[in-house]
mmCIF file of C-alpha atoms in Angstrom:
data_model
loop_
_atom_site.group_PDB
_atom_site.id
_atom_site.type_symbol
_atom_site.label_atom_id
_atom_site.label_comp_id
_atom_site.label_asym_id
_atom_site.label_seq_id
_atom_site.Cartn_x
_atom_site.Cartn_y
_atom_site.Cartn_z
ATOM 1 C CA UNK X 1 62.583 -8.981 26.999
ATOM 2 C CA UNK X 2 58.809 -8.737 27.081
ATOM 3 C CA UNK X 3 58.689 -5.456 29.123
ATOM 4 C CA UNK X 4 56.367 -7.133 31.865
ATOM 5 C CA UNK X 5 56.872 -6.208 35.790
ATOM 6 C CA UNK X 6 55.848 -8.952 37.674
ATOM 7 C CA UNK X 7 56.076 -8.741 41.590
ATOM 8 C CA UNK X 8 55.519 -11.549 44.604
ATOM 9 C CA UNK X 9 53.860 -10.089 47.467
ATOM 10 C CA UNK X 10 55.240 -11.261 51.110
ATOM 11 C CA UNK X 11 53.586 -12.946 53.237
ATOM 12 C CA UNK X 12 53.395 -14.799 56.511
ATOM 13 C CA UNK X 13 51.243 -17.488 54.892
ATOM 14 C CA UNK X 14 52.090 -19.699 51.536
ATOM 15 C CA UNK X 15 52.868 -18.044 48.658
ATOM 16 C CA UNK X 16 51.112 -15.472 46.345
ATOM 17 C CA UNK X 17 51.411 -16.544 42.661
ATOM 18 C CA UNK X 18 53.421 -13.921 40.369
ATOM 19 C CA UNK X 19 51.054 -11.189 37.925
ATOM 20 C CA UNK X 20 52.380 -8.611 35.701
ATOM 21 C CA UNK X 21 51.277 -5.573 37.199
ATOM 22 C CA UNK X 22 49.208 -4.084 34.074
ATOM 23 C CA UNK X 23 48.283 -5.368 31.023
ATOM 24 C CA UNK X 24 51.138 -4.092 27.899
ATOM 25 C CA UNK X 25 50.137 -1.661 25.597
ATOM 26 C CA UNK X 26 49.601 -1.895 21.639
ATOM 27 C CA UNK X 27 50.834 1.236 20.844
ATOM 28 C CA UNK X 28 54.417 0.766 19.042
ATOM 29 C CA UNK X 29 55.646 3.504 21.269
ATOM 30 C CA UNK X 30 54.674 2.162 24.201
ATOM 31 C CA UNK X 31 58.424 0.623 25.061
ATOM 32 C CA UNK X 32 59.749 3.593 26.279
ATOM 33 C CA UNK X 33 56.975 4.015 28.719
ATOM 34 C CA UNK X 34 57.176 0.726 30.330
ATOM 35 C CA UNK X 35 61.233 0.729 30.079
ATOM 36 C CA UNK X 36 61.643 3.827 31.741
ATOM 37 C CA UNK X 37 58.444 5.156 34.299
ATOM 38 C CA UNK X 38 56.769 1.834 34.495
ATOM 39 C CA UNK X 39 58.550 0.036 37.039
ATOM 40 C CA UNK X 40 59.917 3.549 39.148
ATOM 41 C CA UNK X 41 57.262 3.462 41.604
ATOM 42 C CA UNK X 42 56.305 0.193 41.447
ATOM 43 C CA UNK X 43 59.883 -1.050 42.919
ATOM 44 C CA UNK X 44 59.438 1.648 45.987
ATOM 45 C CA UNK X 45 55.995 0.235 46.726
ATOM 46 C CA UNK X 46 57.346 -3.709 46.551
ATOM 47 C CA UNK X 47 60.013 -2.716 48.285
ATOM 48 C CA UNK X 48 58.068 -1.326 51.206
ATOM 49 C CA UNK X 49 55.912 -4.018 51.054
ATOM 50 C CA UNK X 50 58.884 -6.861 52.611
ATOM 51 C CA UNK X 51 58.409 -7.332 56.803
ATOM 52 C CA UNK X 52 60.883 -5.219 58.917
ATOM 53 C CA UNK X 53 63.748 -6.976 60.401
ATOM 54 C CA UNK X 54 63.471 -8.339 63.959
ATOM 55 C CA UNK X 55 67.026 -7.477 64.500
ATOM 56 C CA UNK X 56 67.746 -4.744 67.030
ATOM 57 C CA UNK X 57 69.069 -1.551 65.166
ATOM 58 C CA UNK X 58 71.165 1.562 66.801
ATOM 59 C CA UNK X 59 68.828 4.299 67.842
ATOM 60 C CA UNK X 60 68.617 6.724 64.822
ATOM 61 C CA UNK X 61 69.078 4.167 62.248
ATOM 62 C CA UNK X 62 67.429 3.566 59.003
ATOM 63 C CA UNK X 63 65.011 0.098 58.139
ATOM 64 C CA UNK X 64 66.445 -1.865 55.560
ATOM 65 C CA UNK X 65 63.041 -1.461 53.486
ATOM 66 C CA UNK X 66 63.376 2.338 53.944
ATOM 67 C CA UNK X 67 66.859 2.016 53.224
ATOM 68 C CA UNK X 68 65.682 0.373 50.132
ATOM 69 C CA UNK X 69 63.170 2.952 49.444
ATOM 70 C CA UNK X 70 65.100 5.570 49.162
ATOM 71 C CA UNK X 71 67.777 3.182 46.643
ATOM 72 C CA UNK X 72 65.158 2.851 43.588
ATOM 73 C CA UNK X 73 63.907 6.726 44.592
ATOM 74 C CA UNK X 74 67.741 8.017 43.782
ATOM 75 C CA UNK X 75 67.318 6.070 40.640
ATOM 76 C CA UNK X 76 64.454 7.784 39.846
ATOM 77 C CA UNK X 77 63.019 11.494 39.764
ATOM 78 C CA UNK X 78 59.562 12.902 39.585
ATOM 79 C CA UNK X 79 58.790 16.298 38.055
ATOM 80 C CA UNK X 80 54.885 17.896 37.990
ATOM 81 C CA UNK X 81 54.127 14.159 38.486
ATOM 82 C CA UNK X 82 55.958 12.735 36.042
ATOM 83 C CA UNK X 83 58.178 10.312 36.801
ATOM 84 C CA UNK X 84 61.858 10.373 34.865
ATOM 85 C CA UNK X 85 65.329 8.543 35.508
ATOM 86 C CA UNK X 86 68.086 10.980 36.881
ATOM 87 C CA UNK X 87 70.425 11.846 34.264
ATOM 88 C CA UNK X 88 73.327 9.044 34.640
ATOM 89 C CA UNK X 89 70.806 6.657 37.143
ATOM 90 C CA UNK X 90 70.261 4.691 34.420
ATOM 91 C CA UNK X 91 70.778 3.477 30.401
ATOM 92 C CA UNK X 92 71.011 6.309 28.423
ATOM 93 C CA UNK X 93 66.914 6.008 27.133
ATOM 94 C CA UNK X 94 66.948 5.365 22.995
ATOM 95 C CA UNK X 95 65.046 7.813 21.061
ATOM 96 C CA UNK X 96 61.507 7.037 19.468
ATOM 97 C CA UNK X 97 62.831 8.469 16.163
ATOM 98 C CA UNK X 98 66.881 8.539 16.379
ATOM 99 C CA UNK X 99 68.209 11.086 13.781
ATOM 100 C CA UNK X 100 64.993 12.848 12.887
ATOM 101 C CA UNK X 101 65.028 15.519 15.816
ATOM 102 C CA UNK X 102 61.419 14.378 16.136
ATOM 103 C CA UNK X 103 58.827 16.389 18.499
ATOM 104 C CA UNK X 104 58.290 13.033 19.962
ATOM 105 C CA UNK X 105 61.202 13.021 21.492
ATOM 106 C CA UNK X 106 62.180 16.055 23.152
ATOM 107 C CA UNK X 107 59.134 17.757 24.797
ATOM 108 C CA UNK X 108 58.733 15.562 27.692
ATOM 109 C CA UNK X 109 59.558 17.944 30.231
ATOM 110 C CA UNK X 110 58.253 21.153 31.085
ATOM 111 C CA UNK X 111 59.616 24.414 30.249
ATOM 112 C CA UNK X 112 60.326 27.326 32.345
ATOM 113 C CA UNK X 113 59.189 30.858 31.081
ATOM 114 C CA UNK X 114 61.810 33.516 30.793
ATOM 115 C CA UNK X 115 60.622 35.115 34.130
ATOM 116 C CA UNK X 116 61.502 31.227 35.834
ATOM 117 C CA UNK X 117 58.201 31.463 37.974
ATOM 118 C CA UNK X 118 55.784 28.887 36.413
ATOM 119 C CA UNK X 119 56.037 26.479 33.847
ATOM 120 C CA UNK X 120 54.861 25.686 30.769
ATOM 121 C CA UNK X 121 54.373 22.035 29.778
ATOM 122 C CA UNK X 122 56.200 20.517 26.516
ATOM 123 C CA UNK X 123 52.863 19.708 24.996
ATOM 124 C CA UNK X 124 51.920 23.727 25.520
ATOM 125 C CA UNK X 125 54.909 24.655 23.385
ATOM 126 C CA UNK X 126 54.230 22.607 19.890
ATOM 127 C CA UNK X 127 50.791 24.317 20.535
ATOM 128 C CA UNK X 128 52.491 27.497 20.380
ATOM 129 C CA UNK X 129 54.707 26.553 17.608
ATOM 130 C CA UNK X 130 51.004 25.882 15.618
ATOM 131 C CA UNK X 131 49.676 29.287 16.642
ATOM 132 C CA UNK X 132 52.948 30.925 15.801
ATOM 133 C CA UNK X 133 53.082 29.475 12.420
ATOM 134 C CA UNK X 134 49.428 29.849 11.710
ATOM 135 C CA UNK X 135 50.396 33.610 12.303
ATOM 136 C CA UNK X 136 53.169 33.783 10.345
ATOM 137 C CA UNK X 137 51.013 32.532 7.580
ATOM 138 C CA UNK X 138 48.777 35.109 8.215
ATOM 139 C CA UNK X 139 51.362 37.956 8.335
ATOM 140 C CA UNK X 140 52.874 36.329 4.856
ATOM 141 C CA UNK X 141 49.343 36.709 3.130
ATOM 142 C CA UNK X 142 49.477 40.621 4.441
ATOM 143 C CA UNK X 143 52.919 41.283 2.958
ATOM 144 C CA UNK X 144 51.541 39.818 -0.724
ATOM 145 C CA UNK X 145 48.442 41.951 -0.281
ATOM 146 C CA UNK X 146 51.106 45.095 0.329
ATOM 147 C CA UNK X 147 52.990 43.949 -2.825
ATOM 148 C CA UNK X 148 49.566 43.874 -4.638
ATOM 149 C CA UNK X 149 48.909 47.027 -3.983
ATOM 150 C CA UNK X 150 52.045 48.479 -4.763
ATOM 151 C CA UNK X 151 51.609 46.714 -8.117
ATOM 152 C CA UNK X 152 48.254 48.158 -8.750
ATOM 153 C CA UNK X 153 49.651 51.551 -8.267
ATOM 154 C CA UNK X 154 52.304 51.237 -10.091
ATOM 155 C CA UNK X 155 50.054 50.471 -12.978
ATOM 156 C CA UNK X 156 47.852 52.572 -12.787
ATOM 157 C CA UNK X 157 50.842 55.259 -12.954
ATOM 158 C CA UNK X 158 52.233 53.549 -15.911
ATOM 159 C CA UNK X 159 48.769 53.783 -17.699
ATOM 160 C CA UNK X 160 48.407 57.267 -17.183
ATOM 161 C CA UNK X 161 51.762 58.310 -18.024
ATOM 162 C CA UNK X 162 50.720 56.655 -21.491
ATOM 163 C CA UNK X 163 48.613 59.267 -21.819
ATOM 164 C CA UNK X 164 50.464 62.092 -21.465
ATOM 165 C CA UNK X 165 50.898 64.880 -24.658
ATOM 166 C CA UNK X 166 54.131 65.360 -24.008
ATOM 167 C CA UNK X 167 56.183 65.052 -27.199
ATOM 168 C CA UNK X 168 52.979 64.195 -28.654
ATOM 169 C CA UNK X 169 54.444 66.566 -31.471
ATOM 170 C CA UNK X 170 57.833 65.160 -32.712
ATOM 171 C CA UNK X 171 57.638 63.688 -35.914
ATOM 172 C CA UNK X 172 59.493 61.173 -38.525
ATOM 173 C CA UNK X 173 60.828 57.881 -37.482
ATOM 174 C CA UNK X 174 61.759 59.446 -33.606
ATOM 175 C CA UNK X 175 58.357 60.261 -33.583
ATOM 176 C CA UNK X 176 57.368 57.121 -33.808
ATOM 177 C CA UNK X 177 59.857 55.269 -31.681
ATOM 178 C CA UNK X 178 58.498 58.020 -29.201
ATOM 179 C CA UNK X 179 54.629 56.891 -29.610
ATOM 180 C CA UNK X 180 55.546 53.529 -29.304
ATOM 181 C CA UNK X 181 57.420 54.147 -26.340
ATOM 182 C CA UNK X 182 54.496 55.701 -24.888
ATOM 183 C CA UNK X 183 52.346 52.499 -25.826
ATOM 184 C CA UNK X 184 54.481 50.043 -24.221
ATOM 185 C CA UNK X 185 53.772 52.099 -21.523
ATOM 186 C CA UNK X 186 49.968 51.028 -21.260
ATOM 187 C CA UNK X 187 50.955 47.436 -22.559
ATOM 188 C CA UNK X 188 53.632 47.552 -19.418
ATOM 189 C CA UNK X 189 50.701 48.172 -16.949
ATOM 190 C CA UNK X 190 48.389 45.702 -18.226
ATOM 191 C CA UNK X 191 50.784 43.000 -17.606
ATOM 192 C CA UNK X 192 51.463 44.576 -14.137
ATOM 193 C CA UNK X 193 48.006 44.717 -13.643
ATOM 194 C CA UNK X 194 47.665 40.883 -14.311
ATOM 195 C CA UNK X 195 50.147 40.445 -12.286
ATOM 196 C CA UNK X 196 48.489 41.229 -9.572
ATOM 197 C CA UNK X 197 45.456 39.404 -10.025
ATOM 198 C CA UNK X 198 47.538 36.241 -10.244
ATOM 199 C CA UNK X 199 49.186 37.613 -6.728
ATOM 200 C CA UNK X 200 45.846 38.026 -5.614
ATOM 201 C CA UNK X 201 44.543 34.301 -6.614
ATOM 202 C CA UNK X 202 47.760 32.387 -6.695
ATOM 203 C CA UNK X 203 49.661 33.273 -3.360
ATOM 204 C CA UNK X 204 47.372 36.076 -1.259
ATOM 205 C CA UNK X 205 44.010 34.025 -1.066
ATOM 206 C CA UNK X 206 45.294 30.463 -0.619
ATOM 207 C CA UNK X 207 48.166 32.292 2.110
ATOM 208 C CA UNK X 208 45.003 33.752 3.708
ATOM 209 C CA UNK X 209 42.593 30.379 3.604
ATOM 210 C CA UNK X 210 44.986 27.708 4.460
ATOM 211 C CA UNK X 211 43.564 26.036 7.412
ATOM 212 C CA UNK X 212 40.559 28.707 8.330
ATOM 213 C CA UNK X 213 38.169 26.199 8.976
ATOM 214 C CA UNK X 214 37.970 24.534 12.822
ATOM 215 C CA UNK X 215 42.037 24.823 13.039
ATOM 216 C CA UNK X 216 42.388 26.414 16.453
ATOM 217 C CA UNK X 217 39.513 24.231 17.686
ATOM 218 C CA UNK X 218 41.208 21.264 16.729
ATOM 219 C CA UNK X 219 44.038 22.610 18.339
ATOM 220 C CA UNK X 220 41.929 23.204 21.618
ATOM 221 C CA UNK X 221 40.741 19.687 21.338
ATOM 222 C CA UNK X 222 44.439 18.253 21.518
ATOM 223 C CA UNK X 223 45.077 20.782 24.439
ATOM 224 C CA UNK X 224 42.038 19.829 26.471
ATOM 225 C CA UNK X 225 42.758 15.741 25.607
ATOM 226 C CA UNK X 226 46.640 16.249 26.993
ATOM 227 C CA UNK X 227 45.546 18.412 29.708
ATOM 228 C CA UNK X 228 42.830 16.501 31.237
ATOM 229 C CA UNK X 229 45.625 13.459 31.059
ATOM 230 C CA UNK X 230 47.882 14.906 32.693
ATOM 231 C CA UNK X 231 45.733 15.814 35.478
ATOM 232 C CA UNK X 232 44.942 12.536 35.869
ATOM 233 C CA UNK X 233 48.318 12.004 36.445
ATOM 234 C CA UNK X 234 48.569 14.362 38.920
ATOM 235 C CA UNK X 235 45.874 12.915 40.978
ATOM 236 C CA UNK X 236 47.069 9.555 40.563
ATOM 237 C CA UNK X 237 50.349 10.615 41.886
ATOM 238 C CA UNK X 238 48.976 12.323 44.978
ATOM 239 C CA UNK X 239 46.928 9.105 45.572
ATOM 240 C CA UNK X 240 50.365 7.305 44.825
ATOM 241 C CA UNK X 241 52.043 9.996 47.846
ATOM 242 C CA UNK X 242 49.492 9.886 50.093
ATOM 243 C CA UNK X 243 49.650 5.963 49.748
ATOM 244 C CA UNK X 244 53.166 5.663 51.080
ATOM 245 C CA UNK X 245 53.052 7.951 54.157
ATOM 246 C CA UNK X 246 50.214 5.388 54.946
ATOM 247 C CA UNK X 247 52.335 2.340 54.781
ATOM 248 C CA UNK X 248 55.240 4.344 56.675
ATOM 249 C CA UNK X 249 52.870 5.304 59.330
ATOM 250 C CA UNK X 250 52.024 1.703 59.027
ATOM 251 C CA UNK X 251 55.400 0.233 59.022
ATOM 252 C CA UNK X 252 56.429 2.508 62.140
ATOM 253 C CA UNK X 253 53.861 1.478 64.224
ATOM 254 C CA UNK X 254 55.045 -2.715 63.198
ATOM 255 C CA UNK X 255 58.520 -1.540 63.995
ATOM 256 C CA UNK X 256 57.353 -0.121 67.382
ATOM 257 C CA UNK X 257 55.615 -2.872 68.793
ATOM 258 C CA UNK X 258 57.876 -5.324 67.287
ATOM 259 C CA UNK X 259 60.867 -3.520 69.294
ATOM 260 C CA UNK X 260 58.378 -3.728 72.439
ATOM 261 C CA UNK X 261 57.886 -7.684 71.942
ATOM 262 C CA UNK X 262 61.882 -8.040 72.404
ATOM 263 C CA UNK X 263 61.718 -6.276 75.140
ATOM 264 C CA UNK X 264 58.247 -7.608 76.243
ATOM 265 C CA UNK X 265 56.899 -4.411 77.333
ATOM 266 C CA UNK X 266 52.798 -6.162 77.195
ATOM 267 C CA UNK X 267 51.219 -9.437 77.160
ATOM 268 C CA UNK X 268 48.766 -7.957 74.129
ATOM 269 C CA UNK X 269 51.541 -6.990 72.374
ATOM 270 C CA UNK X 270 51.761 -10.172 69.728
ATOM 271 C CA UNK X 271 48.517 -9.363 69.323
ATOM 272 C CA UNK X 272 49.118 -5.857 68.386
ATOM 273 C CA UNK X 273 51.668 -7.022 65.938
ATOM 274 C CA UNK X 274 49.127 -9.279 64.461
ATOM 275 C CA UNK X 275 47.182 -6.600 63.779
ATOM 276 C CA UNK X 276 50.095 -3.989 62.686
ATOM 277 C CA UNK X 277 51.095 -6.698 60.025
ATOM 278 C CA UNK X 278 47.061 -7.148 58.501
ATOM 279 C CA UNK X 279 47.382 -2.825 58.325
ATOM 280 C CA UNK X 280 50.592 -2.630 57.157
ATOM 281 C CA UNK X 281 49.840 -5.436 54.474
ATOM 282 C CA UNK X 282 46.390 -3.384 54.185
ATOM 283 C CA UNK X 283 48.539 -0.495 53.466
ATOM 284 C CA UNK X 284 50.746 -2.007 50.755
ATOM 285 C CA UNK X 285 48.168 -3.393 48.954
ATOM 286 C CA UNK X 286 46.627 0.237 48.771
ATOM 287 C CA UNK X 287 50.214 1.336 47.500
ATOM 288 C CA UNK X 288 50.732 -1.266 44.742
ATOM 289 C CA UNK X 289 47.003 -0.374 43.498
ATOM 290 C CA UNK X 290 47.936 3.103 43.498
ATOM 291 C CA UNK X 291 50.817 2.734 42.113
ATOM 292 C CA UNK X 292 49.412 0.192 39.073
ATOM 293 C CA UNK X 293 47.098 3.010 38.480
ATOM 294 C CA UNK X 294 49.497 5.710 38.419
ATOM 295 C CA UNK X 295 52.034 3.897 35.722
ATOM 296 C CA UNK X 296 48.454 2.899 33.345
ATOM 297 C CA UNK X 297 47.573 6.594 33.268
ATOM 298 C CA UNK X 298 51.468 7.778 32.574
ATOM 299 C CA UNK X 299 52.055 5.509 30.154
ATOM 300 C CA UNK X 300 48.202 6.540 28.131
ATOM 301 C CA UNK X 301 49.542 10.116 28.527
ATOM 302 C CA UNK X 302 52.960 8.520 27.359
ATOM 303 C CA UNK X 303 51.319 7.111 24.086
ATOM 304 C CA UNK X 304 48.801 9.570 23.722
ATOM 305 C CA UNK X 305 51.942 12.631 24.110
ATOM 306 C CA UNK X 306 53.734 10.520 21.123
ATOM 307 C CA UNK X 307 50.675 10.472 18.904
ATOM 308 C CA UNK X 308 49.557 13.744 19.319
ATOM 309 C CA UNK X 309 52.892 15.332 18.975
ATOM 310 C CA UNK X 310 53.467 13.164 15.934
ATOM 311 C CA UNK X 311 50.427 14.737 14.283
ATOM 312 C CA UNK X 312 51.569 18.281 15.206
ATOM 313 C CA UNK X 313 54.915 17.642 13.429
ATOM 314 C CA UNK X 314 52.853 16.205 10.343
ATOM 315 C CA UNK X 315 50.737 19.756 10.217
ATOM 316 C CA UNK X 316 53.998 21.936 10.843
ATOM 317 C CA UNK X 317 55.359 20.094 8.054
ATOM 318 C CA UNK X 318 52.055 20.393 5.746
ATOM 319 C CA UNK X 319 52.238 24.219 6.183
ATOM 320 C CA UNK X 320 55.768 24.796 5.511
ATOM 321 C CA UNK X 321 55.333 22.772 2.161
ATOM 322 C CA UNK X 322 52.179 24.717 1.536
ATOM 323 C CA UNK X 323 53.792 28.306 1.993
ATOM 324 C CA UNK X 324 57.070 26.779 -0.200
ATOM 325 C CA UNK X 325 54.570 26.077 -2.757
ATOM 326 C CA UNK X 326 53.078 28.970 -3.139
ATOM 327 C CA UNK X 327 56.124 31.187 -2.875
ATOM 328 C CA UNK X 328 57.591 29.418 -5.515
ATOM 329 C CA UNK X 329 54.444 30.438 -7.381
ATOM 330 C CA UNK X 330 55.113 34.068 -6.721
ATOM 331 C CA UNK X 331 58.565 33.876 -8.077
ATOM 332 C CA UNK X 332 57.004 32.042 -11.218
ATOM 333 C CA UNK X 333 54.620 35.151 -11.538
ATOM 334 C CA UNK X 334 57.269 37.586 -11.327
ATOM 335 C CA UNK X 335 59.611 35.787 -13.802
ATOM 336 C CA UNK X 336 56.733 35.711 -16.327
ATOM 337 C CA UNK X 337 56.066 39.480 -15.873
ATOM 338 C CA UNK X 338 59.894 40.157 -16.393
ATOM 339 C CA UNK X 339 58.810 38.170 -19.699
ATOM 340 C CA UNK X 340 56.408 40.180 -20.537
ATOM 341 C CA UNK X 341 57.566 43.374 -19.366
ATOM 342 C CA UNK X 342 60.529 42.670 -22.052
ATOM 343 C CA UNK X 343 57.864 41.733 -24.930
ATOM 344 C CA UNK X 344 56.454 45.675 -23.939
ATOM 345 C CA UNK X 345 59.408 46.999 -25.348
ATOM 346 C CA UNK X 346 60.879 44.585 -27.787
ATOM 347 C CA UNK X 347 58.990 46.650 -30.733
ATOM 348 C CA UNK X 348 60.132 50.179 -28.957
ATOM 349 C CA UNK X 349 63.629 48.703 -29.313
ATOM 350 C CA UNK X 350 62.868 47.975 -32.851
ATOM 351 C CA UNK X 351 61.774 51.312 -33.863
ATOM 352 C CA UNK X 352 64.701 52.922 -32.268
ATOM 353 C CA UNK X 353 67.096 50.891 -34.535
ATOM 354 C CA UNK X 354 65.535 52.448 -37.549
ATOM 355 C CA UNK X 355 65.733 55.979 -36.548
ATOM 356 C CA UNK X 356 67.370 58.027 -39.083
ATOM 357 C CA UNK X 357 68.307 61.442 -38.527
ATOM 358 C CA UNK X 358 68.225 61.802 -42.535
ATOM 359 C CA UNK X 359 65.231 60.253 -43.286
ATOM 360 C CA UNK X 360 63.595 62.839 -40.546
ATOM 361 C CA UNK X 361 64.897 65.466 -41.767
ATOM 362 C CA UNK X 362 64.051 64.865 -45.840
ATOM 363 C CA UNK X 363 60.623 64.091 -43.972
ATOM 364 C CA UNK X 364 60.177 67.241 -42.430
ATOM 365 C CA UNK X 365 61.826 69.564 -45.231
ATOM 366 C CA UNK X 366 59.306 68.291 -47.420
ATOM 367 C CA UNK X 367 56.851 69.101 -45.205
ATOM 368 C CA UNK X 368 57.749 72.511 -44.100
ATOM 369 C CA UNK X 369 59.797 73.905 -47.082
ATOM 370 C CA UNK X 370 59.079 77.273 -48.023
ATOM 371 C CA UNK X 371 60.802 76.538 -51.404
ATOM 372 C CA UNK X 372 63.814 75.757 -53.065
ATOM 373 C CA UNK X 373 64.980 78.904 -55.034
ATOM 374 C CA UNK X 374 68.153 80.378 -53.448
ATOM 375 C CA UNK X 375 68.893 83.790 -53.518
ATOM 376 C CA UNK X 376 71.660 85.262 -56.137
ATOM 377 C CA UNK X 377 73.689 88.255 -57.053
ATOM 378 C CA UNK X 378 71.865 91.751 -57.519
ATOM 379 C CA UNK X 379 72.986 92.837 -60.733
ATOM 380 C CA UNK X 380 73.711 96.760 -61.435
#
């Protein structure tokens, strides 16, 4: 209920009063640290700690206490140094965030590559999911700056085709639906034009400049913070190793000269026990310190795994909103052009309702008559 692993050390003397073996931690997520890694190696050592039995054994049999041992180790497993229950050892372990597919809860272990021959650390792969999107950012910003260009082109095209003296000639009212024509032209490209200055301000730029400054140092500094923790871990854990074959070599040699009391092999060997039990104790004392050590520094990598991956899924969800944002902005842009574009050739569309074939052509009689007297009958 409290999450506190208290222990009672043995002893051939009166009793050692109960501690909790490290102080509890504030963070919120610390539960799932002390429920599930705190107490793994911890048991093993206390375990190892209680005297051998004085009971003859078979030859080839195994100590209660190693017996033991090896119980709470088949409960438990250790990967790279961290320590994890097996899969059905244990209570299924309740997620930090249930529901939310979190990055708190599923990059604990670490990841083989493709190849299978080393392995790449949960922590190292939301730190590639941050690079990868930062990229993808990047790549986004070059795909608007492609569209901008094609945009510019195409009005500069559009502009100079407004130019052109072809049909400059025709005249009447198709004349003039023609000239106007030719106009919206030029009014076409300027709104393409603006279009992709608004590109270029709106959606390229702030694509391009979201999160330049110190990003992939910060990034470094969450890398190095992790890393340096976890190696930590991995030096407590070999202290936590080399601890234990200590108190077996320990507990062997109590065993052996406990086995030659019984059969009273030397007067000095009480004595020798004596002194087997002060090593042995010795040695368990060294394993329970190691072992206190080891579970502080896993569960500050625990809490310091949850933060930081807590604050990568914060940024991951900052840039995703950022790049919705402004790709929304570039479909606003291009709806307002289509706008526009239409307003180009609203008046073109007006002209070419008036067009009158007779109208032109009184027009253009008038214009180029060479008179109206028709011919007649030769007389005789």
């Amino acid at each position: 209920m409290t999450n506190e692993t208290t222990w009672r050390r043995p002893s051939l003397s009166a009793e050692v009063p109960q501690r909790p073996l490290a102080r509890q931690s504030s963070s919120p997520y610390a539960k799932g640290c002390h429920s599930s890694s705190r107490t793994s190696l911890t048991e093993a050592a206390d375990v190892a700690l209680r005297r051998p039995t004085m009971s003859k054994r078979p030859p080839g049999s195994v100590s209660p206490a190693r017996r033991q041992i090896r119980e709470v180790k088949e409960t438990k497993i250790t990967i790279n140094c961290v320590t994890f229950p097996r899969p059905g050892g244990s209570p299924e372990q309740q997620l930090l965030k249930p529901n939310e597919w979190s990055y708190c809860d599923y990059f604990w272990t670490d990841k083989k590559d493709p190849q299978g021959t080393t392995s790449v650390a949960g922590f190292e792969v939301l730190l590639q999911k941050q690079l990868k999107g930062k990229q993808m950012q990047k790549e986004m910003s070059e795909f608007i700056h492609e569209r901008i260009k094609i945009e510019e082109e195409y009005a500069k095209n559009l502009s100079k085709l407004s130019l052109s003296p072809l049909a400059a000639q025709d005249e009447g009212t198709l004349g003039e639906a023609w000239t106007q024509l030719k106009k919206s032209l030029h009014d076409e490209a300027e709104v393409h034009l603006k279009f992709s200055n608004k590109l270029h301000s709106e959606v390229e730029k702030p694509l391009l400049t979201f999160r330049c400054d110190n990003f992939k140092k910060d990034l470094k500094k969450y890398d190095h913070h992790i890393a340096d923790l976890r190696k930590q871990l991995a030096s407590r854990y070999a202290s936590v190793e080399k601890s234990r074959r200590a108190l077996a070599d320990r507990q062997k040699d109590l065993e052996v000269k406990t086995q030659q009391l019984e059969i009273k092999i030397s007067n000095k060997t009480e004595e020798d026990i004596k002194k087997a039990r002060r090593k042995s104790t010795q040695a368990g004392d060294d394993l329970m310190r190691c072992v206190d050590l080891y579970n502080q520094t896993q569960c500050k990598w625990f809490e310091e795994m949850v933060t930081t991956s807590m604050e990568l899924e914060k940024l991951e969800v900052e840039r995703i909103e950022w790049i919705q944002q402004h790709l929304r902005q570039y479909t606003t842009l291009r709806h307002e052009t289509d706008m526009f574009n239409q307003s180009t050739v609203e008046p073109v569309d007006k002209l070419l309702q008036n067009v009158d074939p007779g109208r032109d052509r009184e027009l253009w009689v008038k214009e180029n008559n060479t008179g109206d007297v028709r011919p007649v009958d030769m007389d005789i």
